[in-house]
Every structure is written in C-alpha cells, then in structure tokens.
Amino acid sequence: MVPSTDRQGSRGVPSDYGVGRLASRRLLRRSPHGIVTSVRKGEASMSTTLEQFMKGLTDAAPRRGSFHQDISFEEWRAKLADGLTARLGGFPESPAELQPVRLEQVSCPGYIRERIEITTCEGTRMAVYILRPERPLASPAPAVIAVHGHGYGSRDIVGLIADGTERTGPPGLHKDFAVSLVKQGFIVAAPELLGFGDRRLAEDIASGDPAKNSCYRLSTALLLAGQTMAGFRIYENMRMLDYLRTLEEVAPDRIGIMGISGGGLVAGFTAALDERIACAVVSGYAGTFASSILTRHHCLDNYIPGILLEAEMPDLLGLIAPRGLFLESGDTDHLFGPEGARQALDRLKLIYDAAGCSEQVEADFFAGGHEIHGDPAFAWLREQLADERRPVSAANQKEGSTELLRDEL
C-alpha cells in the first residue's frame, strides 16, 4: 500500500511522489498497487517512486520492541529476545549429541592448530578450527569464538588459503584475526559457517571458485521452511559454545565472541541471545539496517523477515548488556559505514546506561575500510576475559589512525 497523503496531484496522485508536473507531458497510469508509472516510450520514471515507497514502508515498521524507559531493562530484554528468536525461526528444543571428531592437528609457531568436526543439529556437521596457544593467558584459559565473514570460510582467518595450504600473501579483510587472538593467549574456535568453504552445495564447490558461496540457495530453502540463515548460523555458534564448555582447558565463564561483516551479525546476535557469552566484538557490521542493508544489494543471509516489526539493529545488539560490547568501524567502510556505527553507538550508550553498565560499551573508529582493525579490540578482550587492565589513556584516545571511544556517563 502506498503511504497516504492529503495532498493530491492533478490526477489524484499524491504530490509527495513528485510526478504531478509530469501529467501535461506524458500519460500516467496507476497500477493495481497504487504505483504511478509513465508509459512514454523509451523512458522509465518509477524508480524514484519505488525508492520512496520502499523507504516509507521500512520507516513505518512499528519496531515494537525498541528500548524505552517505561519498562524495566530486564522486562524489555526478555520480551525483545523472545521476539528476535521468533523472527530468526526459533531453535531446536533438544540439542543433538556433539560427537566431536578430530580431522587434523598441526604445530604452528606459538600454537597448535586442530581441525575438528561436530554435530550442530540432526543431520548437520560443522568443521571448526581450534587454536591452542603454547602460553595461554591463564589455566583454565579464556576462549574466543572467531566468526569469519564472506570469503572462502574458516581457512580465511587462520592463515591458510582456500586449499588448506599456508598463506604467503596479504591476508585480506579478515587479517587472520583468529591467529592474532591465539597469539594473545586465547584458545580460539573458528567455525565454518554454513554456505562457505567445505560447507557449500556441490555445484558451488564444482565451480572451482573458492569464494563462490551457497548463501542464496541455502537461505531460500531455509526461508521456505520457516527458518533463516541468520538463525541457523547463530544456533550453530551456540553449539560451538557448548563444545568449548566441554574442554577442561577452557574457563567456561570466560568465553567471548568476535566476528566481522556477516560474521559480525552472527557474533552480535549470538551474544544477544546466549548469556553464556561473556562479551562480544562486532567488526564491520554494527550500525542500523536503514544505513546498511537497506541502502544497497547485500547477500540474502543478512535479511531476517519481519525484524523491523521488533527493533532496529542497535536495540538488538543492546540485548548483550550488561555484558561487554566492542564495535570496530573503518572510516571508508563501504558496506557498513561509520555514520551508522556512530548512530548505533549513541543508541547503545542509552541502553547500557539503563542497564547500569555504561562503561561496558566501546567503539574503535579507525582509518581503514571493511576490515578487521585488531589491536584495540584484542586489548579490550584481554581486559574483559583475563582481567588485564589497559592504560587509562587508552580509554579515550585519538592517536594516529585510531579513535577509541568509551562511554563515560
């Protein structure tokens, strides 16, 4: 339905659509859905109208679960968490047995890299890299789940190229951040998200292009079955957490999560819904839906049906409170830009303040693009998970290419 207005053009067309003055020059026709189109041969005039229609549609979504001061933080959180879970398609009532199997183990400088496989739900197995430091931060050690974005899968963040051999060239947007984390002293789990790497459809693997993912077809199948790709990946990362908590060398209450881009979606919303996650780093994703996935073509795995009926992205990430949340945003990120990230941070400060933990949300706005930045986030994770305090000057600094912001309300 086209948004209503009291102002009408010369042919009964809402003048908000900017087409009234065209009536004298071309024949206008209204479709059964109320969209105005031009029928002059060789010309198209409906793109602006459709853009306004689309914006009006999403702007008008009620966002019923948005945070407000009229109810307690705890009541708001419980209600929105239920709404988000339902929009994602829900999760299995009974978890399947993990049945872990080791696939390989390799000694690397300063750490051991192990590849395992676990059952996430009935009929589905997930490959995971487990990186164990030679010198962990503590015993038992804190751990971080490292979630890759679009690319060729988990190998993209552990120092390997797509065929599993060691990388010798530039690391790309992921910056091998799982390796950086294990060198910080964390035990690291790097799961292979559904649709990437070894977890692609046969036709995509047969294409010979390791970066060709299976997101679209898998997402459409899940949607027709009442589920979502986001929900499936979030649940699989909950199972990743289940596995880490079975390891004696892992401190079960000191497990964080870090992801970039689509992996940032998974990391942020997994932490939002699973309170066993102690803290989260969301890189190259946090912002608003209005400033990111509604502004351009994105992979279908980013879209959760009906989510704007519940809330905008910052409120969903606010479900992480009172646990720690750290955002990374590059000033030239063309997919999830800094303007949206700053809007999200402002909203998150309000939510975290209401939760009584304003100091628990921070952001690193750095000079760079759609990529992992790293060092400030790694230092923050060490503080969150290993009680290593950063220098006071690091809490509010502008030095070189980095602007690290911490709410001091």
Short mmCIF file of N, CA and C in Angstrom, two decimals, residues 158-283:
data_model
loop_
_atom_site.label_atom_id
_atom_site.label_comp_id
_atom_site.label_asym_id
_atom_site.label_seq_id
_atom_site.Cartn_x
_atom_site.Cartn_y
_atom_site.Cartn_z
N VAL A 158 42.58 -18.24 9.62
CA VAL A 158 43.58 -18.99 10.38
C VAL A 158 44.92 -19.10 9.64
N GLY A 159 45.15 -18.22 8.66
CA GLY A 159 46.45 -18.19 7.99
C GLY A 159 46.60 -19.15 6.83
N LEU A 160 45.47 -19.64 6.29
CA LEU A 160 45.52 -20.60 5.20
C LEU A 160 44.82 -20.03 3.97
N ILE A 161 45.20 -20.53 2.80
CA ILE A 161 44.44 -20.22 1.59
C ILE A 161 43.37 -21.29 1.42
N ALA A 162 42.57 -21.15 0.40
CA ALA A 162 41.36 -21.97 0.28
C ALA A 162 41.64 -23.47 0.22
N ASP A 163 42.80 -23.87 -0.32
CA ASP A 163 43.08 -25.31 -0.43
C ASP A 163 43.70 -25.88 0.84
N GLY A 164 43.84 -25.04 1.88
CA GLY A 164 44.36 -25.52 3.15
C GLY A 164 45.86 -25.37 3.33
N THR A 165 46.55 -24.82 2.34
CA THR A 165 47.99 -24.60 2.48
C THR A 165 48.25 -23.23 3.10
N GLU A 166 49.46 -23.05 3.62
CA GLU A 166 49.80 -21.82 4.33
C GLU A 166 49.77 -20.62 3.40
N ARG A 167 49.22 -19.52 3.91
CA ARG A 167 49.19 -18.30 3.13
C ARG A 167 50.54 -17.61 3.16
N THR A 168 50.96 -17.10 2.01
CA THR A 168 52.20 -16.34 1.92
C THR A 168 51.96 -14.89 1.51
N GLY A 169 50.76 -14.60 0.98
CA GLY A 169 50.44 -13.25 0.54
C GLY A 169 49.65 -12.48 1.57
N PRO A 170 49.08 -11.33 1.17
CA PRO A 170 48.30 -10.49 2.08
C PRO A 170 47.09 -11.25 2.62
N PRO A 171 46.69 -10.98 3.86
CA PRO A 171 45.61 -11.74 4.49
C PRO A 171 44.21 -11.28 4.14
N GLY A 172 44.04 -10.14 3.47
CA GLY A 172 42.70 -9.68 3.13
C GLY A 172 41.98 -9.05 4.31
N LEU A 173 40.68 -8.87 4.16
CA LEU A 173 39.92 -8.11 5.16
C LEU A 173 39.89 -8.78 6.53
N HIS A 174 40.05 -10.12 6.56
CA HIS A 174 39.97 -10.82 7.85
C HIS A 174 41.24 -10.68 8.68
N LYS A 175 42.35 -10.36 8.04
CA LYS A 175 43.63 -10.13 8.72
C LYS A 175 44.07 -11.32 9.60
N ASP A 176 43.61 -12.54 9.25
CA ASP A 176 43.96 -13.73 10.06
C ASP A 176 43.72 -13.47 11.54
N PHE A 177 42.55 -12.91 11.86
CA PHE A 177 42.36 -12.46 13.24
C PHE A 177 42.26 -13.61 14.23
N ALA A 178 41.92 -14.82 13.78
CA ALA A 178 41.94 -15.96 14.70
C ALA A 178 43.36 -16.26 15.16
N VAL A 179 44.32 -16.11 14.25
CA VAL A 179 45.73 -16.30 14.61
C VAL A 179 46.19 -15.21 15.57
N SER A 180 45.77 -13.98 15.31
CA SER A 180 46.12 -12.88 16.23
C SER A 180 45.58 -13.16 17.63
N LEU A 181 44.37 -13.70 17.71
CA LEU A 181 43.76 -13.98 19.01
C LEU A 181 44.50 -15.07 19.76
N VAL A 182 44.89 -16.14 19.06
CA VAL A 182 45.61 -17.21 19.77
C VAL A 182 46.97 -16.72 20.23
N LYS A 183 47.57 -15.81 19.49
CA LYS A 183 48.86 -15.26 19.90
C LYS A 183 48.72 -14.29 21.07
N GLN A 184 47.48 -13.86 21.35
CA GLN A 184 47.20 -13.08 22.55
C GLN A 184 47.10 -13.97 23.78
N GLY A 185 47.00 -15.27 23.56
CA GLY A 185 46.89 -16.22 24.67
C GLY A 185 45.52 -16.84 24.83
N PHE A 186 44.60 -16.56 23.92
CA PHE A 186 43.26 -17.15 23.98
C PHE A 186 43.25 -18.50 23.28
N ILE A 187 42.43 -19.42 23.77
CA ILE A 187 42.02 -20.57 22.97
C ILE A 187 40.98 -20.06 21.99
N VAL A 188 41.11 -20.41 20.73
CA VAL A 188 40.25 -19.84 19.69
C VAL A 188 39.52 -20.96 18.94
N ALA A 189 38.24 -20.76 18.74
CA ALA A 189 37.44 -21.65 17.90
C ALA A 189 36.99 -20.88 16.68
N ALA A 190 37.28 -21.40 15.49
CA ALA A 190 36.91 -20.74 14.24
C ALA A 190 35.99 -21.66 13.44
N PRO A 191 34.69 -21.56 13.64
CA PRO A 191 33.75 -22.44 12.93
C PRO A 191 33.58 -22.05 11.47
N GLU A 192 33.25 -23.04 10.64
CA GLU A 192 32.97 -22.78 9.23
C GLU A 192 31.47 -22.57 9.08
N LEU A 193 31.07 -21.35 8.77
CA LEU A 193 29.65 -21.03 8.65
C LEU A 193 29.02 -21.77 7.47
N LEU A 194 27.75 -22.11 7.65
CA LEU A 194 27.01 -22.78 6.59
C LEU A 194 26.99 -21.91 5.33
N GLY A 195 27.37 -22.52 4.20
CA GLY A 195 27.38 -21.81 2.92
C GLY A 195 28.76 -21.41 2.44
N PHE A 196 29.80 -21.67 3.26
CA PHE A 196 31.16 -21.29 2.90
C PHE A 196 32.12 -22.49 2.98
N GLY A 197 33.24 -22.35 2.28
CA GLY A 197 34.30 -23.35 2.40
C GLY A 197 33.85 -24.74 2.04
N ASP A 198 34.05 -25.68 2.97
CA ASP A 198 33.65 -27.07 2.74
C ASP A 198 32.17 -27.29 2.92
N ARG A 199 31.45 -26.26 3.37
CA ARG A 199 30.02 -26.41 3.66
C ARG A 199 29.17 -25.69 2.60
N ARG A 200 29.55 -25.93 1.34
CA ARG A 200 28.82 -25.37 0.21
C ARG A 200 28.10 -26.47 -0.55
N LEU A 201 27.15 -26.08 -1.38
CA LEU A 201 26.48 -27.03 -2.25
C LEU A 201 27.47 -27.58 -3.27
N ALA A 202 27.21 -28.80 -3.74
CA ALA A 202 28.14 -29.48 -4.64
C ALA A 202 28.41 -28.66 -5.90
N GLU A 203 27.39 -28.00 -6.43
CA GLU A 203 27.58 -27.25 -7.67
C GLU A 203 28.51 -26.06 -7.46
N ASP A 204 28.48 -25.45 -6.27
CA ASP A 204 29.35 -24.32 -5.99
C ASP A 204 30.79 -24.77 -5.76
N ILE A 205 30.96 -25.91 -5.12
CA ILE A 205 32.31 -26.47 -4.96
C ILE A 205 32.87 -26.84 -6.33
N ALA A 206 32.02 -27.43 -7.18
CA ALA A 206 32.47 -27.86 -8.51
C ALA A 206 32.83 -26.69 -9.41
N SER A 207 32.39 -25.48 -9.09
CA SER A 207 32.69 -24.32 -9.93
C SER A 207 34.18 -24.00 -9.95
N GLY A 208 34.91 -24.45 -8.94
CA GLY A 208 36.33 -24.18 -8.87
C GLY A 208 36.68 -22.83 -8.27
N ASP A 209 35.67 -22.02 -7.96
CA ASP A 209 35.89 -20.70 -7.36
C ASP A 209 35.68 -20.82 -5.85
N PRO A 210 36.75 -20.78 -5.05
CA PRO A 210 36.60 -20.99 -3.61
C PRO A 210 35.78 -19.90 -2.92
N ALA A 211 35.66 -18.73 -3.55
CA ALA A 211 34.90 -17.63 -2.95
C ALA A 211 33.41 -17.68 -3.32
N LYS A 212 33.02 -18.62 -4.18
CA LYS A 212 31.62 -18.72 -4.55
C LYS A 212 30.86 -19.43 -3.44
N ASN A 213 30.00 -18.69 -2.76
CA ASN A 213 29.29 -19.27 -1.62
C ASN A 213 27.95 -19.85 -2.03
N SER A 214 27.32 -20.51 -1.07
CA SER A 214 25.99 -21.10 -1.30
C SER A 214 24.93 -20.40 -0.48
N CYS A 215 25.19 -19.17 -0.10
CA CYS A 215 24.28 -18.44 0.80
C CYS A 215 22.87 -18.32 0.22
N TYR A 216 22.77 -17.97 -1.06
CA TYR A 216 21.46 -17.66 -1.60
C TYR A 216 20.53 -18.87 -1.61
N ARG A 217 20.99 -19.96 -2.20
CA ARG A 217 20.11 -21.14 -2.30
C ARG A 217 19.80 -21.74 -0.94
N LEU A 218 20.79 -21.78 -0.06
CA LEU A 218 20.54 -22.30 1.28
C LEU A 218 19.58 -21.39 2.04
N SER A 219 19.75 -20.08 1.87
CA SER A 219 18.85 -19.13 2.55
C SER A 219 17.42 -19.29 2.07
N THR A 220 17.23 -19.45 0.75
CA THR A 220 15.87 -19.58 0.23
C THR A 220 15.22 -20.87 0.73
N ALA A 221 15.99 -21.95 0.81
CA ALA A 221 15.44 -23.21 1.33
C ALA A 221 15.02 -23.05 2.79
N LEU A 222 15.86 -22.40 3.58
CA LEU A 222 15.54 -22.17 4.99
C LEU A 222 14.30 -21.29 5.13
N LEU A 223 14.20 -20.24 4.31
CA LEU A 223 13.05 -19.35 4.39
C LEU A 223 11.75 -20.08 4.09
N LEU A 224 11.77 -20.94 3.08
CA LEU A 224 10.56 -21.67 2.73
C LEU A 224 10.17 -22.67 3.81
N ALA A 225 11.14 -23.07 4.64
CA ALA A 225 10.87 -23.98 5.75
C ALA A 225 10.60 -23.24 7.06
N GLY A 226 10.45 -21.91 6.97
CA GLY A 226 10.15 -21.13 8.17
C GLY A 226 11.34 -20.80 9.02
N GLN A 227 12.56 -20.95 8.47
CA GLN A 227 13.77 -20.65 9.21
C GLN A 227 14.55 -19.56 8.47
N THR A 228 15.71 -19.19 9.01
CA THR A 228 16.56 -18.19 8.37
C THR A 228 18.00 -18.62 8.44
N MET A 229 18.80 -18.13 7.49
CA MET A 229 20.24 -18.41 7.54
C MET A 229 20.86 -17.82 8.80
N ALA A 230 20.45 -16.60 9.15
CA ALA A 230 20.99 -15.98 10.36
C ALA A 230 20.70 -16.84 11.57
N GLY A 231 19.47 -17.32 11.69
CA GLY A 231 19.11 -18.15 12.83
C GLY A 231 19.88 -19.45 12.87
N PHE A 232 20.08 -20.07 11.70
CA PHE A 232 20.80 -21.33 11.65
C PHE A 232 22.25 -21.13 12.09
N ARG A 233 22.88 -20.08 11.60
CA ARG A 233 24.28 -19.83 11.95
C ARG A 233 24.43 -19.44 13.42
N ILE A 234 23.48 -18.68 13.93
CA ILE A 234 23.51 -18.32 15.35
C ILE A 234 23.40 -19.58 16.20
N TYR A 235 22.47 -20.46 15.86
CA TYR A 235 22.33 -21.69 16.63
C TYR A 235 23.60 -22.53 16.56
N GLU A 236 24.22 -22.61 15.40
CA GLU A 236 25.45 -23.40 15.29
C GLU A 236 26.57 -22.81 16.15
N ASN A 237 26.59 -21.50 16.32
CA ASN A 237 27.60 -20.90 17.19
C ASN A 237 27.26 -21.12 18.66
N MET A 238 25.99 -21.28 18.98
CA MET A 238 25.63 -21.71 20.32
C MET A 238 26.14 -23.12 20.59
N ARG A 239 26.08 -23.96 19.58
CA ARG A 239 26.63 -25.32 19.72
C ARG A 239 28.16 -25.30 19.82
N MET A 240 28.77 -24.32 19.14
CA MET A 240 30.21 -24.13 19.28
C MET A 240 30.55 -23.82 20.74
N LEU A 241 29.72 -23.01 21.34
CA LEU A 241 29.89 -22.68 22.75
C LEU A 241 29.70 -23.92 23.62
N ASP A 242 28.71 -24.73 23.28
CA ASP A 242 28.51 -25.99 24.00
C ASP A 242 29.79 -26.83 23.99
N TYR A 243 30.42 -26.91 22.82
CA TYR A 243 31.63 -27.72 22.71
C TYR A 243 32.77 -27.14 23.54
N LEU A 244 33.01 -25.84 23.44
CA LEU A 244 34.10 -25.23 24.19
C LEU A 244 33.94 -25.47 25.69
N ARG A 245 32.72 -25.47 26.16
CA ARG A 245 32.48 -25.65 27.59
C ARG A 245 32.70 -27.09 28.05
N THR A 246 32.92 -28.00 27.10
CA THR A 246 33.28 -29.38 27.49
C THR A 246 34.78 -29.55 27.67
N LEU A 247 35.57 -28.56 27.25
CA LEU A 247 37.03 -28.69 27.30
C LEU A 247 37.55 -28.25 28.66
N GLU A 248 38.33 -29.10 29.29
CA GLU A 248 38.85 -28.79 30.63
C GLU A 248 39.76 -27.58 30.62
N GLU A 249 40.45 -27.33 29.50
CA GLU A 249 41.41 -26.22 29.46
C GLU A 249 40.75 -24.87 29.23
N VAL A 250 39.42 -24.85 29.01
CA VAL A 250 38.69 -23.60 28.77
C VAL A 250 37.94 -23.19 30.03
N ALA A 251 38.06 -21.91 30.40
CA ALA A 251 37.27 -21.36 31.50
C ALA A 251 35.85 -21.11 31.00
N PRO A 252 34.86 -21.85 31.48
CA PRO A 252 33.52 -21.79 30.88
C PRO A 252 32.81 -20.45 31.01
N ASP A 253 33.21 -19.64 31.99
CA ASP A 253 32.57 -18.34 32.17
C ASP A 253 33.38 -17.21 31.53
N ARG A 254 34.41 -17.56 30.75
CA ARG A 254 35.25 -16.55 30.11
C ARG A 254 35.41 -16.85 28.63
N ILE A 255 34.28 -16.95 27.97
CA ILE A 255 34.25 -17.21 26.53
C ILE A 255 33.62 -16.02 25.83
N GLY A 256 34.38 -15.37 24.94
CA GLY A 256 33.87 -14.25 24.17
C GLY A 256 33.66 -14.65 22.73
N ILE A 257 33.21 -13.70 21.94
CA ILE A 257 32.97 -13.95 20.51
C ILE A 257 33.34 -12.71 19.73
N MET A 258 33.90 -12.91 18.53
CA MET A 258 34.31 -11.81 17.67
C MET A 258 34.03 -12.19 16.22
N GLY A 259 33.40 -11.29 15.48
CA GLY A 259 33.11 -11.58 14.08
C GLY A 259 33.12 -10.32 13.25
N ILE A 260 33.33 -10.50 11.94
CA ILE A 260 33.36 -9.37 11.02
C ILE A 260 32.32 -9.54 9.92
N SER A 261 31.70 -8.42 9.53
CA SER A 261 30.75 -8.39 8.43
C SER A 261 29.59 -9.34 8.72
N GLY A 262 29.30 -10.29 7.83
CA GLY A 262 28.26 -11.27 8.14
C GLY A 262 28.58 -12.06 9.38
N GLY A 263 29.87 -12.25 9.65
CA GLY A 263 30.28 -12.88 10.90
C GLY A 263 30.02 -11.98 12.09
N GLY A 264 29.99 -10.66 11.86
CA GLY A 264 29.62 -9.73 12.91
C GLY A 264 28.16 -9.86 13.29
N LEU A 265 27.30 -10.06 12.27
CA LEU A 265 25.89 -10.35 12.55
C LEU A 265 25.78 -11.57 13.46
N VAL A 266 26.45 -12.65 13.06
CA VAL A 266 26.37 -13.89 13.82
C VAL A 266 26.92 -13.71 15.23
N ALA A 267 28.07 -13.05 15.35
CA ALA A 267 28.68 -12.85 16.66
C ALA A 267 27.79 -11.99 17.55
N GLY A 268 27.29 -10.87 17.00
CA GLY A 268 26.49 -9.96 17.80
C GLY A 268 25.19 -10.58 18.27
N PHE A 269 24.49 -11.26 17.37
CA PHE A 269 23.19 -11.80 17.75
C PHE A 269 23.30 -13.10 18.54
N THR A 270 24.40 -13.84 18.37
CA THR A 270 24.63 -14.99 19.25
C THR A 270 24.83 -14.51 20.68
N ALA A 271 25.65 -13.47 20.85
CA ALA A 271 25.85 -12.90 22.19
C ALA A 271 24.57 -12.31 22.74
N ALA A 272 23.75 -11.72 21.87
CA ALA A 272 22.49 -11.12 22.31
C ALA A 272 21.56 -12.16 22.92
N LEU A 273 21.57 -13.37 22.37
CA LEU A 273 20.60 -14.39 22.78
C LEU A 273 21.16 -15.44 23.72
N ASP A 274 22.48 -15.57 23.81
CA ASP A 274 23.08 -16.59 24.67
C ASP A 274 23.92 -15.90 25.74
N GLU A 275 23.39 -15.85 26.95
CA GLU A 275 24.06 -15.11 28.02
C GLU A 275 25.29 -15.82 28.56
N ARG A 276 25.60 -17.00 28.03
CA ARG A 276 26.86 -17.65 28.40
C ARG A 276 28.05 -16.96 27.74
N ILE A 277 27.80 -16.20 26.67
CA ILE A 277 28.86 -15.42 26.04
C ILE A 277 29.19 -14.24 26.95
N ALA A 278 30.48 -14.14 27.33
CA ALA A 278 30.87 -13.12 28.31
C ALA A 278 30.98 -11.72 27.70
N CYS A 279 31.34 -11.63 26.43
CA CYS A 279 31.49 -10.33 25.77
C CYS A 279 31.59 -10.56 24.27
N ALA A 280 31.46 -9.48 23.51
CA ALA A 280 31.43 -9.60 22.05
C ALA A 280 32.14 -8.44 21.38
N VAL A 281 32.86 -8.74 20.29
CA VAL A 281 33.42 -7.73 19.39
C VAL A 281 32.72 -7.87 18.05
N VAL A 282 32.10 -6.78 17.59
CA VAL A 282 31.39 -6.77 16.31
C VAL A 282 32.13 -5.81 15.39
N SER A 283 32.73 -6.35 14.35
CA SER A 283 33.55 -5.57 13.42
C SER A 283 32.88 -5.47 12.07
#
